[in-house]
């Protein structure tokens, strides 16, 4: 009788351990999936880093070309009427950006036919990512406007734009 009680107790303990281990399998599967995704992302990031490090001149040329395109984009939208944006900016920017410029930014900034806007400053925030971020200052005789612009080097388009408020006086002297 004592042996059978001991045997039942041992079976119950082993059954408890087995159930606990079976419950752990789903958690381990989730962790494995997360770790595989992290590994894949790390390998992609490492590959991009190796490419950039192995060819810094190519990356510099790439950034230079992107900066020219961003400058051209800003000059284009600040010196043309909003009605021409869908046709003129197509291919330079995503449809989301064109819509934002047409509906949000343009009415809040006075782009008159008489004013001519120049782009005195185009500054890059991070030159080593696939999405380059720029700070752009646009100025005329009457006003100055600052934008942050995101340029996707893979799509070769501007994918995001936001207008910044300029604090303090901006020197408009030439």
CSV table of C-alpha atoms in Angstrom, one decimal:
chain,number,residue,atom,x,y,z
A,1,UNK,CA,0.0,0.0,0.0
A,2,UNK,CA,2.8,2.4,0.9
A,3,UNK,CA,4.6,1.6,-2.4
A,4,UNK,CA,1.4,2.3,-4.4
A,5,UNK,CA,0.9,5.7,-2.7
A,6,UNK,CA,4.5,6.5,-3.3
A,7,UNK,CA,4.1,5.4,-7.0
A,8,UNK,CA,0.9,7.6,-7.4
A,9,UNK,CA,2.7,10.6,-5.8
A,10,UNK,CA,5.7,10.2,-8.2
A,11,UNK,CA,3.4,9.8,-11.2
A,12,UNK,CA,1.5,13.0,-10.2
A,13,UNK,CA,4.8,14.9,-9.7
A,14,UNK,CA,6.1,13.7,-13.1
A,15,UNK,CA,2.7,14.6,-14.7
A,16,UNK,CA,2.9,18.1,-13.3
A,17,UNK,CA,6.5,18.5,-14.6
A,18,UNK,CA,5.4,17.2,-18.0
A,19,UNK,CA,2.4,19.7,-18.2
A,20,UNK,CA,4.7,22.6,-17.2
A,21,UNK,CA,7.1,21.7,-19.9
A,22,UNK,CA,4.4,21.4,-22.5
A,23,UNK,CA,3.2,24.9,-21.5
A,24,UNK,CA,6.7,26.3,-22.0
A,25,UNK,CA,6.8,25.1,-25.6
A,26,UNK,CA,4.5,27.8,-26.9
A,27,UNK,CA,6.5,30.5,-25.1
A,28,UNK,CA,9.7,29.1,-26.5
A,29,UNK,CA,8.2,29.1,-30.0
A,30,UNK,CA,7.2,32.8,-29.7
A,31,UNK,CA,10.7,33.6,-28.4
A,32,UNK,CA,12.3,31.7,-31.3
A,33,UNK,CA,10.2,33.6,-33.9
A,34,UNK,CA,11.1,36.9,-32.3
A,35,UNK,CA,14.8,36.0,-32.2
A,36,UNK,CA,14.7,34.9,-35.9
A,37,UNK,CA,13.2,38.3,-36.8
A,38,UNK,CA,15.8,40.2,-34.8
A,39,UNK,CA,18.6,38.1,-36.4
A,40,UNK,CA,17.3,38.9,-39.9
A,41,UNK,CA,17.1,42.6,-39.1
A,42,UNK,CA,20.6,42.6,-37.7
A,43,UNK,CA,22.0,40.8,-40.7
A,44,UNK,CA,20.3,43.3,-43.0
A,45,UNK,CA,21.6,46.2,-40.9
A,46,UNK,CA,25.1,44.7,-40.9
A,47,UNK,CA,25.0,44.2,-44.7
A,48,UNK,CA,24.1,47.9,-45.2
A,49,UNK,CA,26.8,49.0,-42.8
A,50,UNK,CA,29.4,46.9,-44.6
A,51,UNK,CA,28.4,48.3,-47.9
A,52,UNK,CA,28.6,51.9,-46.6
A,53,UNK,CA,32.0,51.3,-45.0
A,54,UNK,CA,33.4,49.6,-48.0
A,55,UNK,CA,32.4,52.4,-50.4
A,56,UNK,CA,32.2,55.7,-48.6
A,57,UNK,CA,32.8,57.7,-51.8
A,58,UNK,CA,29.7,56.0,-53.4
A,59,UNK,CA,27.7,56.9,-50.3
A,60,UNK,CA,28.9,60.5,-50.5
A,61,UNK,CA,28.0,60.7,-54.1
A,62,UNK,CA,24.6,59.2,-53.3
A,63,UNK,CA,24.0,61.8,-50.6
A,64,UNK,CA,25.1,64.6,-52.9
A,65,UNK,CA,22.7,63.5,-55.6
A,66,UNK,CA,19.9,63.3,-53.0
A,67,UNK,CA,20.6,66.8,-51.7
A,68,UNK,CA,20.4,68.2,-55.2
A,69,UNK,CA,17.0,66.5,-55.7
A,70,UNK,CA,15.7,67.8,-52.4
A,71,UNK,CA,16.9,71.3,-53.3
A,72,UNK,CA,15.3,71.2,-56.7
A,73,UNK,CA,12.0,69.9,-55.1
A,74,UNK,CA,11.9,72.8,-52.6
A,75,UNK,CA,12.7,75.4,-55.3
A,76,UNK,CA,10.0,73.9,-57.5
A,77,UNK,CA,7.1,73.8,-54.9
A,78,UNK,CA,8.0,77.2,-53.4
A,79,UNK,CA,8.0,79.1,-56.7
A,80,UNK,CA,5.0,77.5,-58.4
A,81,UNK,CA,1.3,77.9,-57.8
A,82,UNK,CA,-0.3,75.0,-55.8
A,83,UNK,CA,-2.5,74.1,-58.8
A,84,UNK,CA,0.5,72.8,-60.7
A,85,UNK,CA,1.8,70.6,-57.8
A,86,UNK,CA,0.2,67.3,-58.9
A,87,UNK,CA,1.8,67.5,-62.4
A,88,UNK,CA,5.1,69.2,-61.5
A,89,UNK,CA,6.0,67.3,-58.4
A,90,UNK,CA,4.9,63.8,-59.6
A,91,UNK,CA,7.9,61.5,-59.4
A,92,UNK,CA,9.8,63.8,-57.1
A,93,UNK,CA,7.6,63.2,-54.1
A,94,UNK,CA,5.0,60.6,-52.9
A,95,UNK,CA,1.3,61.4,-53.4
A,96,UNK,CA,1.0,61.9,-49.7
A,97,UNK,CA,3.6,64.7,-49.7
A,98,UNK,CA,2.0,66.3,-52.8
A,99,UNK,CA,-1.4,66.3,-51.1
A,100,UNK,CA,0.0,67.7,-47.8
A,101,UNK,CA,1.7,70.6,-49.8
A,102,UNK,CA,-1.5,71.3,-51.7
A,103,UNK,CA,-3.9,71.2,-48.8
A,104,UNK,CA,-1.8,72.1,-45.7
A,105,UNK,CA,1.4,73.9,-46.3
A,106,UNK,CA,0.8,76.1,-49.3
A,107,UNK,CA,-2.2,78.0,-47.9
A,108,UNK,CA,-0.3,78.8,-44.7
A,109,UNK,CA,2.7,80.2,-46.6
A,110,UNK,CA,2.4,83.2,-49.0
A,111,UNK,CA,3.7,81.9,-52.3
A,112,UNK,CA,2.8,84.9,-54.4
A,113,UNK,CA,3.6,85.2,-58.1
A,114,UNK,CA,5.8,88.2,-57.4
A,115,UNK,CA,7.9,86.6,-54.6
A,116,UNK,CA,10.9,84.6,-55.5
A,117,UNK,CA,12.1,82.0,-53.0
A,118,UNK,CA,15.6,80.9,-52.6
A,119,UNK,CA,17.0,77.9,-50.7
A,120,UNK,CA,19.9,79.3,-48.7
A,121,UNK,CA,20.3,76.2,-46.5
A,122,UNK,CA,19.9,72.5,-47.0
A,123,UNK,CA,21.3,70.5,-44.1
A,124,UNK,CA,21.4,66.7,-43.8
A,125,UNK,CA,20.7,65.1,-40.4
A,126,UNK,CA,22.0,61.6,-41.0
A,127,UNK,CA,23.9,60.6,-44.1
A,128,UNK,CA,24.3,56.9,-43.3
A,129,UNK,CA,20.7,55.7,-43.4
A,130,UNK,CA,18.5,54.8,-46.3
A,131,UNK,CA,16.0,57.5,-45.4
A,132,UNK,CA,17.9,60.8,-45.4
A,133,UNK,CA,16.5,63.6,-43.3
A,134,UNK,CA,17.0,67.2,-44.3
A,135,UNK,CA,16.5,70.6,-42.7
A,136,UNK,CA,15.7,73.1,-45.4
A,137,UNK,CA,15.3,76.9,-45.1
A,138,UNK,CA,13.4,78.7,-47.8
A,139,UNK,CA,13.5,82.5,-47.8
A,140,UNK,CA,12.2,85.4,-49.8
A,141,UNK,CA,12.4,89.1,-49.1
A,142,UNK,CA,9.2,88.9,-47.0
A,143,UNK,CA,9.5,85.6,-45.1
A,144,UNK,CA,11.5,82.6,-44.2
A,145,UNK,CA,10.1,79.0,-43.9
A,146,UNK,CA,11.8,75.9,-42.5
A,147,UNK,CA,11.0,72.3,-43.4
A,148,UNK,CA,12.1,68.9,-42.4
A,149,UNK,CA,12.1,66.6,-45.4
A,150,UNK,CA,12.6,62.8,-45.5
A,151,UNK,CA,14.1,61.5,-48.7
A,152,UNK,CA,13.8,57.7,-49.3
A,153,UNK,CA,16.9,56.7,-51.3
A,154,UNK,CA,15.4,53.3,-52.3
A,155,UNK,CA,12.3,54.9,-53.8
A,156,UNK,CA,14.2,58.0,-54.9
A,157,UNK,CA,11.4,60.2,-53.6
A,158,UNK,CA,10.5,62.6,-50.8
A,159,UNK,CA,8.3,60.6,-48.5
A,160,UNK,CA,7.6,63.1,-45.7
A,161,UNK,CA,7.6,66.8,-45.1
A,162,UNK,CA,6.8,68.9,-42.2
A,163,UNK,CA,6.9,72.7,-41.6
A,164,UNK,CA,8.8,74.0,-38.6
A,165,UNK,CA,8.3,77.2,-36.8
A,166,UNK,CA,11.2,79.6,-36.8
A,167,UNK,CA,11.9,81.0,-33.4
A,168,UNK,CA,13.4,84.5,-33.1
A,169,UNK,CA,14.3,86.7,-36.0
A,170,UNK,CA,15.7,85.2,-39.2
A,171,UNK,CA,18.2,87.4,-40.9
A,172,UNK,CA,16.8,88.3,-44.4
A,173,UNK,CA,19.6,90.5,-45.4
A,174,UNK,CA,21.5,89.5,-48.5
